[in-house]
Amino acid sequence: MKKNKPKYKQIIEAAVEVIAENGYHASQVSKIAKKAGVADGTIYLYFKNKEDILVSVFKEKMGQFVEQISTSIDKKQNAREKLLTLIEKHYYQLANDHHLAIVTQLELRQSNKDLRLQINNVLKPYLTEIDKIVNEGIEEGLFRDDLNLPLVRQMIFGILDETVTNWVMKDQKYDLVKQASAVHTLITNGLSK
Amino acid sequence: MKKNKPKYKQIIEAAVEVIAENGYHASQVSKIAKKAGVADGTIYLYFKNKEDILVSVFKEKMGQFVEQISTSIDKKQNAREKLLTLIEKHYYQLANDHHLAIVTQLELRQSNKDLRLQINNVLKPYLTEIDKIVNEGIEEGLFRDDLNLPLVRQMIFGILDETVTNWVMKDQKYDLVKQASAVHTLITNGLSK
Amino acid sequence: MKKNKPKYKQIIEAAVEVIAENGYHASQVSKIAKKAGVADGTIYLYFKNKEDILVSVFKEKMGQFVEQISTSIDKKQNAREKLLTLIEKHYYQLANDHHLAIVTQLELRQSNKDLRLQINNVLKPYLTEIDKIVNEGIEEGLFRDDLNLPLVRQMIFGILDETVTNWVMKDQKYDLVKQASAVHTLITNGLSK
Amino acid sequence: MKKNKPKYKQIIEAAVEVIAENGYHASQVSKIAKKAGVADGTIYLYFKNKEDILVSVFKEKMGQFVEQISTSIDKKQNAREKLLTLIEKHYYQLANDHHLAIVTQLELRQSNKDLRLQINNVLKPYLTEIDKIVNEGIEEGLFRDDLNLPLVRQMIFGILDETVTNWVMKDQKYDLVKQASAVHTLITNGLSK
DNA sequence: GATGAATGAGGCTTCATTCAT
DNA sequence: TATGAATGAAGCCTCATTCAT
């Protein structure tokens, strides 16, 4: 299978670096090839076209991203801890891979609607993970049972996404992971006394 | 002043339409000129370059957007109502201008970091508006006084932005404004019982 | 109308020269632009794409070619002289425009079937001219009346085309026009005593 | 000798099929290799380069083509019958191998002048065959003795070539072989009464 | 002899911007 | 001010050929 060949991984890694360093639109295929240490043509033995590189980057990286989070969550006992873990791991992983953070928060958004729909598909398992936690919280009696699930899902994702984007736009100058607890509190308790 | 001349407005309006209909990358300057009923070269009498058109579109539209919201908020007496109004008006305005919704949620994001920083500048008055509401809520004793203000601001903006984007990506098939109340509840009360 | 603008003609003439000198496949658009003294992009203000340049070259040149022949033929009184004129003018024009001869006999054939079908369309008026002469010859009692018209047309065209191609392949070393009379005799009288 | 090895033949046959089905320019070496059931690299053990495949295809196929015609002609007693046989067999063979007809009449012409010169070389034995018939006809007193031999040769070849090309361009919809007799008459008797 | 993964040169076309009128 | 014809830089992708195995 192509995806297990070393060059496939090389190209993916090179793509993340090149996109993070140069931005989406200045990321020529030739630059990615050079960074990956392969010929331009070799790219096309592993990817259909440039867009396919981008989608693949996202799939690979998001696959790992979600898996890491899922694994960590599974070790936790209740919805409260699971939600905290989701937030922490979400922040932790992006904080520890600056290139990936830039790519997911800024560069990959510079794509057309079709590509964005594909990216959304890749994100579905992550959103399902959120849903599971919320449902569990309701069953545990921790969360209110009148919650509008899709809305809660968008709320949680929106908060995490915006806080990470803000951190990236501020050049990653502060400690993202430290915010996890406060964000957790805000999500669970809201603004009210 | 250039911005008050009729052609300036014409071009701005044409840009919104063209971008919404064709997407950011298929929105050539010549297409905008044609829709605006001016020559290509005329564009450059009013705007420095293509990016300047985009920033200007955002400034013009967001200026009106924020002003509408501010005006509505000023009529309200307390933070709770102000926050609800903010949400409602945010949704209402985008729900009533499909072109604008597509442009702000999808197309304008397909730009590089520099442009994004400029857009963020344009958004500052809106974020200040949020800050004011939260501070007022704290003073009123409605909200907790240990809130991390920048974080709350990002949270609120993140929720609104993500819910609108979701609605646009789902082809604006459901009633966005109707969600305002549920979103308000989530923000103020969080998930917990 | 674009076709009457000077740049259109310039590009057509440049294309003939470049194709004749470099061959069809080595005739980059940039080479044609350079020879025409315009920018690469200017080509695309006058032609849809590279293939369109080729078809246009053929249309322009063949249009003149056929017109020249038609005009000359109209001055002749009978089918015998008309046929001789057709042959003479066919040879004469190509013999006097070496570039054109190379382009029509060698280079333009290096194109796919679709392009070839378009070229055939351009040739139709020429073939009609042949038909008219043959029919006239039959009416005059000069030619046999059991002639298979399409076949005769192909025969005449095939002979002219092959003799010109042979002359081009032999690097135009002999006098093509001088052959006209012999060819005329062969067509009218065949091989037999 | 390489040419007698089975893979050589396989590749030649595959090339004819691939070129006929896809056209000259869409006939990648890898496609030919696949159809021949060999690896891409194997092609280069039997052929110098892609052009060599094409020339070899033509040599192989035209060799058989001319041989068939020669054999048939040898059985005939006089120039008249020999010429008719030449025409009939020329048509017959191409009519019975549609792939070959497409390749010789359309696809192989999409090559540069050098390749065309090589192809002409391959055709020489065929042209010699024509010469022999014409000379024989003159000796027999059948044909006029003032014939310009090279011109007659070009005439006969031009007619056959054009009529076959016309038939291929018309998608081989009519019966080519049936035309042989009429063509024979035209060549021997010309248009005149 | 046979393989097929890897190579890398090469060109058509778009479109933001300019400038002579 | 306004025009719009002209500019020209820049990049994705294909595919004939090679060579280590």
PDB file of C-alpha atoms in Angstrom, chain B residues 31-148:
ATOM      1  CA  LYS B  31     -14.871  40.397 -13.329  1.00  0.00           C
ATOM      2  CA  ILE B  32     -15.386  42.840 -10.491  1.00  0.00           C
ATOM      3  CA  ALA B  33     -14.824  45.765 -12.850  1.00  0.00           C
ATOM      4  CA  LYS B  34     -17.346  44.406 -15.305  1.00  0.00           C
ATOM      5  CA  LYS B  35     -19.990  43.842 -12.638  1.00  0.00           C
ATOM      6  CA  ALA B  36     -19.299  47.345 -11.285  1.00  0.00           C
ATOM      7  CA  GLY B  37     -19.661  48.793 -14.758  1.00  0.00           C
ATOM      8  CA  VAL B  38     -16.226  50.371 -14.842  1.00  0.00           C
ATOM      9  CA  ALA B  39     -13.011  49.702 -16.710  1.00  0.00           C
ATOM     10  CA  ASP B  40     -10.351  47.478 -15.196  1.00  0.00           C
ATOM     11  CA  GLY B  41      -7.996  50.384 -14.821  1.00  0.00           C
ATOM     12  CA  THR B  42     -10.578  52.397 -12.922  1.00  0.00           C
ATOM     13  CA  ILE B  43     -10.374  49.938 -10.064  1.00  0.00           C
ATOM     14  CA  TYR B  44      -6.839  51.138  -9.473  1.00  0.00           C
ATOM     15  CA  LEU B  45      -7.945  54.704  -9.091  1.00  0.00           C
ATOM     16  CA  TYR B  46      -9.884  53.651  -6.017  1.00  0.00           C
ATOM     17  CA  PHE B  47      -7.895  50.750  -4.649  1.00  0.00           C
ATOM     18  CA  LYS B  48      -4.174  50.140  -4.305  1.00  0.00           C
ATOM     19  CA  ASN B  49      -4.392  46.554  -5.446  1.00  0.00           C
ATOM     20  CA  LYS B  50      -6.605  43.498  -5.328  1.00  0.00           C
ATOM     21  CA  GLU B  51      -5.922  42.822  -1.690  1.00  0.00           C
ATOM     22  CA  ASP B  52      -6.972  46.357  -0.923  1.00  0.00           C
ATOM     23  CA  ILE B  53     -10.360  45.648  -2.475  1.00  0.00           C
ATOM     24  CA  LEU B  54     -10.810  42.712  -0.153  1.00  0.00           C
ATOM     25  CA  VAL B  55      -9.774  44.563   2.951  1.00  0.00           C
ATOM     26  CA  SER B  56     -12.016  47.426   1.945  1.00  0.00           C
ATOM     27  CA  VAL B  57     -14.938  45.111   1.377  1.00  0.00           C
ATOM     28  CA  PHE B  58     -14.443  43.740   4.830  1.00  0.00           C
ATOM     29  CA  LYS B  59     -14.003  47.179   6.396  1.00  0.00           C
ATOM     30  CA  GLU B  60     -17.107  48.576   4.762  1.00  0.00           C
ATOM     31  CA  LYS B  61     -19.291  45.610   5.486  1.00  0.00           C
ATOM     32  CA  MET B  62     -17.976  44.910   8.958  1.00  0.00           C
ATOM     33  CA  GLY B  63     -18.236  48.583   9.792  1.00  0.00           C
ATOM     34  CA  GLN B  64     -21.946  48.487   9.046  1.00  0.00           C
ATOM     35  CA  PHE B  65     -22.214  45.103  10.691  1.00  0.00           C
ATOM     36  CA  VAL B  66     -20.686  46.236  13.960  1.00  0.00           C
ATOM     37  CA  GLU B  67     -22.535  49.524  13.914  1.00  0.00           C
ATOM     38  CA  GLN B  68     -25.874  47.794  13.568  1.00  0.00           C
ATOM     39  CA  ILE B  69     -25.034  45.579  16.484  1.00  0.00           C
ATOM     40  CA  SER B  70     -23.744  48.428  18.621  1.00  0.00           C
ATOM     41  CA  THR B  71     -26.836  50.486  17.988  1.00  0.00           C
ATOM     42  CA  SER B  72     -29.097  47.610  18.931  1.00  0.00           C
ATOM     43  CA  ILE B  73     -27.085  46.810  22.039  1.00  0.00           C
ATOM     44  CA  ASP B  74     -27.171  50.389  23.248  1.00  0.00           C
ATOM     45  CA  LYS B  75     -30.936  50.174  23.527  1.00  0.00           C
ATOM     46  CA  LYS B  76     -30.700  47.278  25.929  1.00  0.00           C
ATOM     47  CA  GLN B  77     -30.498  47.737  29.694  1.00  0.00           C
ATOM     48  CA  ASN B  78     -28.395  44.884  30.991  1.00  0.00           C
ATOM     49  CA  ALA B  79     -25.620  42.530  30.010  1.00  0.00           C
ATOM     50  CA  ARG B  80     -27.895  39.545  29.617  1.00  0.00           C
ATOM     51  CA  GLU B  81     -30.068  41.276  27.072  1.00  0.00           C
ATOM     52  CA  LYS B  82     -27.093  42.861  25.405  1.00  0.00           C
ATOM     53  CA  LEU B  83     -25.426  39.529  24.898  1.00  0.00           C
ATOM     54  CA  LEU B  84     -28.608  38.060  23.476  1.00  0.00           C
ATOM     55  CA  THR B  85     -28.924  41.039  21.166  1.00  0.00           C
ATOM     56  CA  LEU B  86     -25.325  40.653  20.043  1.00  0.00           C
ATOM     57  CA  ILE B  87     -25.980  37.051  19.103  1.00  0.00           C
ATOM     58  CA  GLU B  88     -29.297  37.744  17.453  1.00  0.00           C
ATOM     59  CA  LYS B  89     -28.031  40.649  15.409  1.00  0.00           C
ATOM     60  CA  HIS B  90     -24.884  38.777  14.424  1.00  0.00           C
ATOM     61  CA  TYR B  91     -26.986  35.935  13.088  1.00  0.00           C
ATOM     62  CA  TYR B  92     -29.707  38.145  11.713  1.00  0.00           C
ATOM     63  CA  GLN B  93     -27.480  40.273   9.568  1.00  0.00           C
ATOM     64  CA  LEU B  94     -25.633  37.369   8.002  1.00  0.00           C
ATOM     65  CA  ALA B  95     -28.843  35.404   7.544  1.00  0.00           C
ATOM     66  CA  ASN B  96     -30.257  38.367   5.646  1.00  0.00           C
ATOM     67  CA  ASP B  97     -27.281  38.864   3.376  1.00  0.00           C
ATOM     68  CA  HIS B  98     -26.349  35.518   1.908  1.00  0.00           C
ATOM     69  CA  HIS B  99     -23.612  36.988  -0.217  1.00  0.00           C
ATOM     70  CA  LEU B 100     -21.999  38.633   2.750  1.00  0.00           C
ATOM     71  CA  ALA B 101     -22.248  35.430   4.794  1.00  0.00           C
ATOM     72  CA  ILE B 102     -20.441  33.436   2.133  1.00  0.00           C
ATOM     73  CA  VAL B 103     -17.806  36.091   1.731  1.00  0.00           C
ATOM     74  CA  THR B 104     -17.030  36.490   5.423  1.00  0.00           C
ATOM     75  CA  GLN B 105     -17.270  32.863   6.458  1.00  0.00           C
ATOM     76  CA  LEU B 106     -15.651  31.160   3.494  1.00  0.00           C
ATOM     77  CA  GLU B 107     -14.065  33.311   0.880  1.00  0.00           C
ATOM     78  CA  LEU B 108     -12.233  35.949   2.859  1.00  0.00           C
ATOM     79  CA  ARG B 109     -10.421  33.217   4.783  1.00  0.00           C
ATOM     80  CA  GLN B 110      -8.704  32.134   1.610  1.00  0.00           C
ATOM     81  CA  SER B 111      -6.155  34.815   2.053  1.00  0.00           C
ATOM     82  CA  ASN B 112      -2.688  34.947   3.465  1.00  0.00           C
ATOM     83  CA  LYS B 113      -1.678  35.747   6.999  1.00  0.00           C
ATOM     84  CA  ASP B 114      -1.030  39.408   6.309  1.00  0.00           C
ATOM     85  CA  LEU B 115      -4.493  39.953   4.954  1.00  0.00           C
ATOM     86  CA  ARG B 116      -5.895  38.015   7.877  1.00  0.00           C
ATOM     87  CA  LEU B 117      -4.116  40.336  10.295  1.00  0.00           C
ATOM     88  CA  GLN B 118      -5.728  43.310   8.621  1.00  0.00           C
ATOM     89  CA  ILE B 119      -9.100  41.644   8.823  1.00  0.00           C
ATOM     90  CA  ASN B 120      -8.520  41.053  12.502  1.00  0.00           C
ATOM     91  CA  ASN B 121      -7.921  44.754  12.919  1.00  0.00           C
ATOM     92  CA  VAL B 122     -11.229  45.474  11.334  1.00  0.00           C
ATOM     93  CA  LEU B 123     -12.839  43.109  13.791  1.00  0.00           C
ATOM     94  CA  LYS B 124     -11.400  44.839  16.842  1.00  0.00           C
ATOM     95  CA  PRO B 125     -14.384  47.137  17.464  1.00  0.00           C
ATOM     96  CA  TYR B 126     -16.591  44.073  17.435  1.00  0.00           C
ATOM     97  CA  LEU B 127     -14.418  42.324  19.992  1.00  0.00           C
ATOM     98  CA  THR B 128     -14.402  45.460  22.105  1.00  0.00           C
ATOM     99  CA  GLU B 129     -18.169  45.372  22.056  1.00  0.00           C
ATOM    100  CA  ILE B 130     -18.024  41.843  23.447  1.00  0.00           C
ATOM    101  CA  ASP B 131     -15.601  42.920  26.136  1.00  0.00           C
ATOM    102  CA  LYS B 132     -17.887  45.715  27.193  1.00  0.00           C
ATOM    103  CA  ILE B 133     -20.812  43.366  27.590  1.00  0.00           C
ATOM    104  CA  VAL B 134     -18.831  40.906  29.636  1.00  0.00           C
ATOM    105  CA  ASN B 135     -17.435  43.594  31.891  1.00  0.00           C
ATOM    106  CA  GLU B 136     -20.870  45.015  32.354  1.00  0.00           C
ATOM    107  CA  GLY B 137     -22.142  41.564  33.232  1.00  0.00           C
ATOM    108  CA  ILE B 138     -19.484  41.196  35.838  1.00  0.00           C
ATOM    109  CA  GLU B 139     -20.292  44.586  37.322  1.00  0.00           C
ATOM    110  CA  GLU B 140     -23.944  43.737  37.369  1.00  0.00           C
ATOM    111  CA  GLY B 141     -23.101  40.614  39.321  1.00  0.00           C
ATOM    112  CA  LEU B 142     -24.567  38.563  36.506  1.00  0.00           C
ATOM    113  CA  PHE B 143     -21.325  36.939  35.468  1.00  0.00           C
ATOM    114  CA  ARG B 144     -18.551  35.499  37.569  1.00  0.00           C
ATOM    115  CA  ASP B 145     -15.815  37.968  38.385  1.00  0.00           C
ATOM    116  CA  ASP B 146     -12.955  35.546  37.850  1.00  0.00           C
ATOM    117  CA  LEU B 147     -13.495  35.410  34.106  1.00  0.00           C
ATOM    118  CA  ASN B 148     -10.483  35.527  31.855  1.00  0.00           C
TER     119      ASN B 148
END
